[in-house]
Amino acid sequence: MARGDRRRDKPRDKGRDGERARDRGAERAGNRARNRARNRDRDPVTARVGGGTASLVPDPDRPHSWSLLLDGAPQSHVDLADPTRLGFEYQRRLGHLVDLIAPPGHPVRVLHLGGGALTLARYVAATRPRSTQQVIEVDEELTRLVREHLPLERGWRIRVRGGDARAGLERLPQGWADLVIADVFSGARTPAHLTSVEFLHEVRRVLRPAGWYAANIADGAPLRHLRAQIATAGAVFPQRCVLADPAVLRGRRFGNGVLLAAEGELPVAELTRRTAGDPHPGRVEAGRELDAFTAGAAPVTDATATASPPPPEGTFD
């Protein structure tokens, strides 16, 4: 820089900096208030569907976000402006699996057992363009409601089929999927026929050799259902881990655990790092710790299977 171009730094006006910070804070608060005011103009959408009463409720803080409730129980959250935003804890943990199943951006084949608001299918399509996805959702009236009010983007390769999840699974060819995600609830409970060794043998058949099976499992103390599902997965797959809130794993509250199972080694260390960094930090159990957690639990068969336990009264208040 030439001599005549030299500039002398002006003394910093800390008072003015503080005023600017307060102005920015006030502006952000004003934007949030305006968003809430606009969002109050969006009315909830309610309809009778096969599984009960479905409600699409607008998010008061995000103008393009909606929550899906079935008979008052939260099922899904969708941000139409940003499908990579996953609002529920268990969805974020399933999102970690999507991120790690293949190199970033690489297209994959995903089978979703249970559709809901198609949150995870949207996430896969946004983060892994050209992925091929099939969704099997028994409640076709719910699917019509979601697709009408929360439409999928053109170009996303997502095919939604109506019907029972296990029956649809049995029709798929061997080795079709990189990832199978089971997130099926009827009346806030997973149906019994989707919890057995026989069901998981069908999942294993549909997965390619390096594929993964992931299941959203809801349970509370004394965690008999979660332990039994881990034991059931262990009867079919050599590798398993569970991602969950520590309070759920200790039986202190009813909540969701994500079970992951596979033929080959799982990225437990990376999953642990990502899960610990979630807005609501979680824990990953694997190896000896998982074996100790499930000690005494027996695998479930079609003959012994029962639906997952109902949430305690007041869980969703």
mmCIF file of C-alpha atoms in Angstrom:
data_model
loop_
_atom_site.group_PDB
_atom_site.id
_atom_site.type_symbol
_atom_site.label_atom_id
_atom_site.label_comp_id
_atom_site.label_asym_id
_atom_site.label_seq_id
_atom_site.Cartn_x
_atom_site.Cartn_y
_atom_site.Cartn_z
ATOM 1 C CA MET A 1 0.000 0.000 0.000
ATOM 2 C CA ALA A 2 1.410 3.447 -0.936
ATOM 3 C CA ARG A 3 2.159 5.968 1.797
ATOM 4 C CA GLY A 4 -0.708 8.238 0.831
ATOM 5 C CA ASP A 5 -3.170 5.326 1.064
ATOM 6 C CA ARG A 6 -2.488 4.521 4.696
ATOM 7 C CA ARG A 7 -5.573 4.701 6.937
ATOM 8 C CA ARG A 8 -5.666 5.209 10.633
ATOM 9 C CA ASP A 9 -8.120 2.923 12.439
ATOM 10 C CA LYS A 10 -10.792 4.839 14.239
ATOM 11 C CA PRO A 11 -11.257 4.153 17.947
ATOM 12 C CA ARG A 12 -13.996 1.560 18.478
ATOM 13 C CA ASP A 13 -17.248 3.011 19.808
ATOM 14 C CA LYS A 14 -18.364 0.287 22.223
ATOM 15 C CA GLY A 15 -21.547 2.147 23.026
ATOM 16 C CA ARG A 16 -22.544 2.255 19.383
ATOM 17 C CA ASP A 17 -21.655 -1.447 18.977
ATOM 18 C CA GLY A 18 -23.970 -2.224 21.851
ATOM 19 C CA GLU A 19 -26.756 -0.203 20.294
ATOM 20 C CA ARG A 20 -26.312 -2.040 16.995
ATOM 21 C CA ALA A 21 -26.431 -5.430 18.746
ATOM 22 C CA ARG A 22 -29.607 -4.388 20.545
ATOM 23 C CA ASP A 23 -31.082 -3.204 17.249
ATOM 24 C CA ARG A 24 -30.273 -6.540 15.594
ATOM 25 C CA GLY A 25 -31.819 -8.401 18.514
ATOM 26 C CA ALA A 26 -34.942 -6.256 18.319
ATOM 27 C CA GLU A 27 -35.138 -6.823 14.566
ATOM 28 C CA ARG A 28 -34.910 -10.615 15.009
ATOM 29 C CA ALA A 29 -37.562 -10.512 17.723
ATOM 30 C CA GLY A 30 -39.767 -8.419 15.445
ATOM 31 C CA ASN A 31 -39.311 -10.915 12.599
ATOM 32 C CA ARG A 32 -40.293 -13.773 14.885
ATOM 33 C CA ALA A 33 -43.371 -11.874 16.041
ATOM 34 C CA ARG A 34 -44.374 -11.138 12.442
ATOM 35 C CA ASN A 35 -43.882 -14.798 11.523
ATOM 36 C CA ARG A 36 -46.113 -15.851 14.396
ATOM 37 C CA ALA A 37 -48.734 -13.345 13.317
ATOM 38 C CA ARG A 38 -48.638 -14.655 9.734
ATOM 39 C CA ASN A 39 -48.705 -18.249 10.902
ATOM 40 C CA ARG A 40 -51.778 -17.635 13.017
ATOM 41 C CA ASP A 41 -53.556 -16.992 9.727
ATOM 42 C CA ARG A 42 -52.797 -20.583 8.683
ATOM 43 C CA ASP A 43 -55.556 -22.763 9.994
ATOM 44 C CA PRO A 44 -54.936 -26.359 11.072
ATOM 45 C CA VAL A 45 -56.223 -28.996 8.683
ATOM 46 C CA THR A 46 -58.206 -31.809 10.294
ATOM 47 C CA ALA A 47 -59.664 -34.912 8.656
ATOM 48 C CA ARG A 48 -60.833 -38.390 9.486
ATOM 49 C CA VAL A 49 -58.403 -40.969 8.118
ATOM 50 C CA GLY A 50 -58.070 -44.707 8.489
ATOM 51 C CA GLY A 51 -56.080 -44.430 11.723
ATOM 52 C CA GLY A 52 -58.328 -41.879 13.434
ATOM 53 C CA THR A 53 -58.338 -38.082 13.342
ATOM 54 C CA ALA A 54 -55.374 -36.534 11.558
ATOM 55 C CA SER A 55 -54.404 -32.899 12.147
ATOM 56 C CA LEU A 56 -51.852 -30.819 10.256
ATOM 57 C CA VAL A 57 -50.888 -28.042 12.642
ATOM 58 C CA PRO A 58 -48.851 -25.010 11.479
ATOM 59 C CA ASP A 59 -45.590 -24.290 13.302
ATOM 60 C CA PRO A 60 -45.972 -20.842 14.924
ATOM 61 C CA ASP A 61 -42.286 -20.018 14.374
ATOM 62 C CA ARG A 62 -41.761 -21.271 10.809
ATOM 63 C CA PRO A 63 -44.044 -20.188 7.967
ATOM 64 C CA HIS A 64 -43.613 -23.391 5.925
ATOM 65 C CA SER A 65 -43.555 -25.974 8.726
ATOM 66 C CA TRP A 66 -46.298 -28.308 9.891
ATOM 67 C CA SER A 67 -46.745 -31.026 12.484
ATOM 68 C CA LEU A 68 -48.832 -34.130 11.850
ATOM 69 C CA LEU A 69 -50.868 -35.431 14.788
ATOM 70 C CA LEU A 70 -52.986 -38.580 14.879
ATOM 71 C CA ASP A 71 -55.634 -38.563 17.596
ATOM 72 C CA GLY A 72 -53.562 -35.877 19.314
ATOM 73 C CA ALA A 73 -50.297 -37.849 19.285
ATOM 74 C CA PRO A 74 -47.396 -36.175 17.412
ATOM 75 C CA GLN A 75 -46.309 -38.278 14.418
ATOM 76 C CA SER A 76 -44.179 -36.151 12.107
ATOM 77 C CA HIS A 77 -42.855 -32.650 11.473
ATOM 78 C CA VAL A 78 -42.288 -31.273 7.965
ATOM 79 C CA ASP A 79 -40.527 -28.087 6.870
ATOM 80 C CA LEU A 80 -41.510 -27.562 3.231
ATOM 81 C CA ALA A 81 -38.902 -24.806 2.821
ATOM 82 C CA ASP A 82 -36.108 -26.957 4.267
ATOM 83 C CA PRO A 83 -36.723 -30.727 4.093
ATOM 84 C CA THR A 84 -33.316 -31.338 5.705
ATOM 85 C CA ARG A 85 -34.637 -29.881 8.972
ATOM 86 C CA LEU A 86 -35.755 -32.740 11.207
ATOM 87 C CA GLY A 87 -37.807 -31.538 14.147
ATOM 88 C CA PHE A 88 -38.205 -34.696 16.247
ATOM 89 C CA GLU A 89 -35.348 -36.344 18.171
ATOM 90 C CA TYR A 90 -35.868 -39.788 16.668
ATOM 91 C CA GLN A 91 -36.077 -38.316 13.150
ATOM 92 C CA ARG A 92 -32.717 -36.594 13.609
ATOM 93 C CA ARG A 93 -31.213 -39.926 14.672
ATOM 94 C CA LEU A 94 -32.668 -41.649 11.629
ATOM 95 C CA GLY A 95 -31.237 -38.769 9.609
ATOM 96 C CA HIS A 96 -27.763 -39.618 10.935
ATOM 97 C CA LEU A 97 -28.183 -43.114 9.515
ATOM 98 C CA VAL A 98 -29.199 -41.722 6.130
ATOM 99 C CA ASP A 99 -26.101 -39.511 6.200
ATOM 100 C CA LEU A 100 -23.786 -42.449 6.933
ATOM 101 C CA ILE A 101 -25.217 -45.309 4.861
ATOM 102 C CA ALA A 102 -23.179 -44.217 1.813
ATOM 103 C CA PRO A 103 -20.765 -41.418 0.833
ATOM 104 C CA PRO A 104 -22.365 -37.941 1.071
ATOM 105 C CA GLY A 105 -24.739 -37.194 -1.806
ATOM 106 C CA HIS A 106 -24.530 -40.712 -3.219
ATOM 107 C CA PRO A 107 -27.986 -41.958 -4.316
ATOM 108 C CA VAL A 108 -29.390 -44.904 -2.385
ATOM 109 C CA ARG A 109 -32.433 -47.159 -2.402
ATOM 110 C CA VAL A 110 -34.588 -46.762 0.686
ATOM 111 C CA LEU A 111 -37.700 -48.625 1.756
ATOM 112 C CA HIS A 112 -39.895 -46.837 4.297
ATOM 113 C CA LEU A 113 -42.329 -49.040 6.207
ATOM 114 C CA GLY A 114 -44.806 -46.442 7.394
ATOM 115 C CA GLY A 115 -45.079 -43.069 5.695
ATOM 116 C CA GLY A 116 -46.696 -40.518 7.990
ATOM 117 C CA ALA A 117 -45.946 -37.084 6.574
ATOM 118 C CA LEU A 118 -43.058 -38.534 4.489
ATOM 119 C CA THR A 119 -40.502 -36.577 6.514
ATOM 120 C CA LEU A 120 -37.625 -39.047 6.134
ATOM 121 C CA ALA A 121 -38.385 -39.654 2.460
ATOM 122 C CA ARG A 122 -38.143 -35.892 1.897
ATOM 123 C CA TYR A 123 -34.843 -35.806 3.801
ATOM 124 C CA VAL A 124 -33.336 -38.579 1.670
ATOM 125 C CA ALA A 125 -34.490 -36.890 -1.549
ATOM 126 C CA ALA A 126 -33.005 -33.534 -0.492
ATOM 127 C CA THR A 127 -29.663 -34.856 0.784
ATOM 128 C CA ARG A 128 -29.186 -37.645 -1.768
ATOM 129 C CA PRO A 129 -30.596 -36.566 -5.151
ATOM 130 C CA ARG A 130 -31.536 -39.336 -7.597
ATOM 131 C CA SER A 131 -32.219 -41.751 -4.753
ATOM 132 C CA THR A 132 -34.994 -44.278 -5.361
ATOM 133 C CA GLN A 133 -37.491 -44.670 -2.549
ATOM 134 C CA GLN A 134 -40.571 -46.734 -1.858
ATOM 135 C CA VAL A 135 -42.981 -45.963 0.967
ATOM 136 C CA ILE A 136 -45.554 -48.486 2.179
ATOM 137 C CA GLU A 137 -48.342 -46.835 4.175
ATOM 138 C CA VAL A 138 -51.497 -48.685 5.141
ATOM 139 C CA ASP A 139 -53.526 -45.504 5.710
ATOM 140 C CA GLU A 140 -54.222 -44.326 2.170
ATOM 141 C CA GLU A 141 -56.526 -41.541 3.362
ATOM 142 C CA LEU A 142 -53.652 -40.136 5.422
ATOM 143 C CA THR A 143 -51.367 -40.296 2.391
ATOM 144 C CA ARG A 144 -53.892 -38.340 0.302
ATOM 145 C CA LEU A 145 -54.207 -35.691 3.030
ATOM 146 C CA VAL A 146 -50.430 -35.288 3.308
ATOM 147 C CA ARG A 147 -49.826 -35.150 -0.430
ATOM 148 C CA GLU A 148 -52.580 -32.589 -0.916
ATOM 149 C CA HIS A 149 -51.433 -30.164 1.785
ATOM 150 C CA LEU A 150 -47.705 -31.014 2.031
ATOM 151 C CA PRO A 151 -46.841 -31.863 -1.595
ATOM 152 C CA LEU A 152 -43.607 -33.552 -2.634
ATOM 153 C CA GLU A 153 -41.264 -31.719 -4.971
ATOM 154 C CA ARG A 154 -41.256 -32.604 -8.654
ATOM 155 C CA GLY A 155 -38.363 -34.824 -9.595
ATOM 156 C CA TRP A 156 -38.184 -36.662 -6.286
ATOM 157 C CA ARG A 157 -38.196 -40.386 -6.972
ATOM 158 C CA ILE A 158 -40.581 -41.339 -4.160
ATOM 159 C CA ARG A 159 -43.277 -43.935 -4.794
ATOM 160 C CA VAL A 160 -45.950 -44.339 -2.133
ATOM 161 C CA ARG A 161 -47.887 -47.603 -2.073
ATOM 162 C CA GLY A 162 -50.953 -48.348 0.004
ATOM 163 C CA GLY A 163 -51.116 -51.533 2.028
ATOM 164 C CA ASP A 164 -49.762 -53.443 4.985
ATOM 165 C CA ALA A 165 -46.041 -52.953 5.599
ATOM 166 C CA ARG A 166 -45.175 -56.634 5.915
ATOM 167 C CA ALA A 167 -47.216 -57.668 2.896
ATOM 168 C CA GLY A 168 -45.551 -54.930 0.830
ATOM 169 C CA LEU A 169 -42.126 -55.969 2.095
ATOM 170 C CA GLU A 170 -42.714 -59.547 0.968
ATOM 171 C CA ARG A 171 -43.398 -58.380 -2.594
ATOM 172 C CA LEU A 172 -40.036 -56.651 -3.005
ATOM 173 C CA PRO A 173 -37.132 -58.441 -4.734
ATOM 174 C CA GLN A 174 -34.139 -59.787 -2.872
ATOM 175 C CA GLY A 175 -31.306 -57.322 -2.272
ATOM 176 C CA TRP A 176 -33.324 -54.292 -3.422
ATOM 177 C CA ALA A 177 -32.674 -51.843 -0.546
ATOM 178 C CA ASP A 178 -29.661 -50.099 0.934
ATOM 179 C CA LEU A 179 -31.733 -49.053 3.925
ATOM 180 C CA VAL A 180 -35.052 -50.214 5.386
ATOM 181 C CA ILE A 181 -36.668 -47.838 7.880
ATOM 182 C CA ALA A 182 -39.542 -49.196 9.985
ATOM 183 C CA ASP A 183 -41.601 -46.430 11.572
ATOM 184 C CA VAL A 184 -45.059 -47.972 11.794
ATOM 185 C CA PHE A 185 -47.574 -47.029 14.458
ATOM 186 C CA SER A 186 -51.264 -47.813 14.703
ATOM 187 C CA GLY A 187 -52.950 -46.029 17.577
ATOM 188 C CA ALA A 188 -49.473 -45.013 18.866
ATOM 189 C CA ARG A 189 -48.415 -48.702 18.942
ATOM 190 C CA THR A 190 -46.290 -50.775 16.546
ATOM 191 C CA PRO A 191 -48.365 -53.728 15.260
ATOM 192 C CA ALA A 192 -47.281 -57.120 16.585
ATOM 193 C CA HIS A 193 -46.594 -58.687 13.172
ATOM 194 C CA LEU A 194 -43.842 -56.094 12.562
ATOM 195 C CA THR A 195 -41.849 -57.090 15.656
ATOM 196 C CA SER A 196 -40.907 -60.735 15.028
ATOM 197 C CA VAL A 197 -37.929 -62.764 13.871
ATOM 198 C CA GLU A 198 -39.922 -63.858 10.818
ATOM 199 C CA PHE A 199 -40.533 -60.217 9.887
ATOM 200 C CA LEU A 200 -36.828 -59.410 10.225
ATOM 201 C CA HIS A 201 -35.873 -62.351 8.031
ATOM 202 C CA GLU A 202 -37.963 -60.699 5.295
ATOM 203 C CA VAL A 203 -36.175 -57.388 5.960
ATOM 204 C CA ARG A 204 -32.812 -59.133 5.668
ATOM 205 C CA ARG A 205 -33.861 -60.728 2.368
ATOM 206 C CA VAL A 206 -34.761 -57.330 0.876
ATOM 207 C CA LEU A 207 -31.538 -55.659 2.027
ATOM 208 C CA ARG A 208 -28.374 -55.817 -0.042
ATOM 209 C CA PRO A 209 -25.445 -57.457 1.832
ATOM 210 C CA ALA A 210 -24.102 -54.119 3.099
ATOM 211 C CA GLY A 211 -27.562 -52.704 3.843
ATOM 212 C CA TRP A 212 -28.955 -51.487 7.171
ATOM 213 C CA TYR A 213 -32.239 -51.966 9.013
ATOM 214 C CA ALA A 214 -33.472 -49.145 11.257
ATOM 215 C CA ALA A 215 -36.562 -49.139 13.456
ATOM 216 C CA ASN A 216 -38.217 -46.467 15.553
ATOM 217 C CA ILE A 217 -39.223 -48.184 18.807
ATOM 218 C CA ALA A 218 -41.338 -46.537 21.521
ATOM 219 C CA ASP A 219 -41.167 -47.865 25.079
ATOM 220 C CA GLY A 220 -40.976 -46.958 28.737
ATOM 221 C CA ALA A 221 -40.042 -48.638 32.021
ATOM 222 C CA PRO A 222 -39.306 -51.492 32.423
ATOM 223 C CA LEU A 223 -38.298 -51.444 28.710
ATOM 224 C CA ARG A 224 -39.363 -55.038 28.024
ATOM 225 C CA HIS A 225 -40.397 -54.209 24.454
ATOM 226 C CA LEU A 226 -37.167 -52.405 23.541
ATOM 227 C CA ARG A 227 -35.002 -55.158 25.049
ATOM 228 C CA ALA A 228 -37.008 -57.833 23.232
ATOM 229 C CA GLN A 229 -36.664 -55.991 19.911
ATOM 230 C CA ILE A 230 -32.893 -55.756 20.350
ATOM 231 C CA ALA A 231 -32.772 -59.498 21.110
ATOM 232 C CA THR A 232 -34.961 -60.190 18.066
ATOM 233 C CA ALA A 233 -32.640 -58.198 15.811
ATOM 234 C CA GLY A 234 -29.703 -60.111 17.278
ATOM 235 C CA ALA A 235 -31.272 -63.391 16.164
ATOM 236 C CA VAL A 236 -31.157 -62.196 12.539
ATOM 237 C CA PHE A 237 -28.330 -59.634 12.257
ATOM 238 C CA PRO A 238 -24.828 -59.956 13.763
ATOM 239 C CA GLN A 239 -24.377 -56.208 14.327
ATOM 240 C CA ARG A 240 -26.700 -53.939 16.354
ATOM 241 C CA CYS A 241 -26.755 -50.653 18.208
ATOM 242 C CA VAL A 242 -29.398 -48.396 19.764
ATOM 243 C CA LEU A 243 -29.595 -44.590 19.719
ATOM 244 C CA ALA A 244 -31.765 -42.965 22.384
ATOM 245 C CA ASP A 245 -32.123 -40.332 25.069
ATOM 246 C CA PRO A 246 -30.288 -41.512 28.221
ATOM 247 C CA ALA A 247 -33.480 -40.946 30.227
ATOM 248 C CA VAL A 248 -35.327 -43.377 27.944
ATOM 249 C CA LEU A 249 -32.571 -45.984 28.257
ATOM 250 C CA ARG A 250 -32.766 -45.680 32.047
ATOM 251 C CA GLY A 251 -36.531 -46.104 31.995
ATOM 252 C CA ARG A 252 -37.118 -42.640 33.444
ATOM 253 C CA ARG A 253 -39.517 -41.576 30.713
ATOM 254 C CA PHE A 254 -41.494 -43.037 27.823
ATOM 255 C CA GLY A 255 -39.824 -42.248 24.520
ATOM 256 C CA ASN A 256 -38.238 -43.419 21.299
ATOM 257 C CA GLY A 257 -35.171 -45.507 20.651
ATOM 258 C CA VAL A 258 -33.726 -46.090 17.187
ATOM 259 C CA LEU A 259 -32.530 -49.652 16.638
ATOM 260 C CA LEU A 260 -29.946 -50.171 13.886
ATOM 261 C CA ALA A 261 -28.954 -53.643 12.655
ATOM 262 C CA ALA A 262 -26.785 -54.940 9.833
ATOM 263 C CA GLU A 263 -24.655 -57.772 8.513
ATOM 264 C CA GLY A 264 -21.438 -55.755 8.579
ATOM 265 C CA GLU A 265 -19.740 -53.395 10.975
ATOM 266 C CA LEU A 266 -21.648 -50.249 11.977
ATOM 267 C CA PRO A 267 -20.082 -46.762 12.376
ATOM 268 C CA VAL A 268 -20.710 -46.714 16.123
ATOM 269 C CA ALA A 269 -18.049 -44.111 16.942
ATOM 270 C CA GLU A 270 -19.368 -41.612 14.377
ATOM 271 C CA LEU A 271 -22.966 -42.266 15.393
ATOM 272 C CA THR A 272 -21.971 -41.649 19.016
ATOM 273 C CA ARG A 273 -20.371 -38.327 18.113
ATOM 274 C CA ARG A 274 -23.341 -37.142 16.063
ATOM 275 C CA THR A 275 -25.953 -38.289 18.552
ATOM 276 C CA ALA A 276 -24.131 -36.593 21.430
ATOM 277 C CA GLY A 277 -24.154 -33.355 19.406
ATOM 278 C CA ASP A 278 -27.915 -33.307 18.835
ATOM 279 C CA PRO A 279 -29.955 -30.428 20.329
ATOM 280 C CA HIS A 280 -31.252 -33.056 22.788
ATOM 281 C CA PRO A 281 -28.106 -35.170 23.209
ATOM 282 C CA GLY A 282 -28.513 -38.918 22.973
ATOM 283 C CA ARG A 283 -26.451 -41.990 23.708
ATOM 284 C CA VAL A 284 -25.455 -44.975 21.582
ATOM 285 C CA GLU A 285 -25.365 -48.447 23.124
ATOM 286 C CA ALA A 286 -23.457 -51.189 21.306
ATOM 287 C CA GLY A 287 -21.265 -54.216 21.946
ATOM 288 C CA ARG A 288 -20.953 -55.445 25.511
ATOM 289 C CA GLU A 289 -23.006 -52.595 26.925
ATOM 290 C CA LEU A 290 -25.891 -53.479 24.620
ATOM 291 C CA ASP A 291 -25.587 -57.168 25.495
ATOM 292 C CA ALA A 292 -25.767 -56.265 29.184
ATOM 293 C CA PHE A 293 -28.779 -54.016 28.540
ATOM 294 C CA THR A 294 -30.690 -56.852 26.833
ATOM 295 C CA ALA A 295 -29.564 -59.675 29.156
ATOM 296 C CA GLY A 296 -32.399 -62.163 29.654
ATOM 297 C CA ALA A 297 -34.586 -60.843 26.802
ATOM 298 C CA ALA A 298 -35.796 -63.492 24.361
ATOM 299 C CA PRO A 299 -36.318 -62.999 20.628
ATOM 300 C CA VAL A 300 -39.934 -62.475 19.550
ATOM 301 C CA THR A 301 -41.593 -64.830 17.061
ATOM 302 C CA ASP A 302 -44.879 -64.557 15.195
ATOM 303 C CA ALA A 303 -46.357 -66.899 17.812
ATOM 304 C CA THR A 304 -45.311 -64.727 20.774
ATOM 305 C CA ALA A 305 -45.403 -61.221 19.261
ATOM 306 C CA THR A 306 -47.443 -58.416 20.818
ATOM 307 C CA ALA A 307 -47.891 -54.776 19.878
ATOM 308 C CA SER A 308 -45.607 -52.216 21.490
ATOM 309 C CA PRO A 309 -46.895 -50.752 24.779
ATOM 310 C CA PRO A 310 -49.295 -47.791 24.666
ATOM 311 C CA PRO A 311 -47.918 -44.421 25.794
ATOM 312 C CA PRO A 312 -48.850 -43.551 29.382
ATOM 313 C CA GLU A 313 -51.718 -41.114 29.818
ATOM 314 C CA GLY A 314 -50.512 -37.530 29.482
ATOM 315 C CA THR A 315 -47.409 -38.386 27.427
ATOM 316 C CA PHE A 316 -48.363 -35.907 24.682
ATOM 317 C CA ASP A 317 -49.949 -33.178 26.812
#
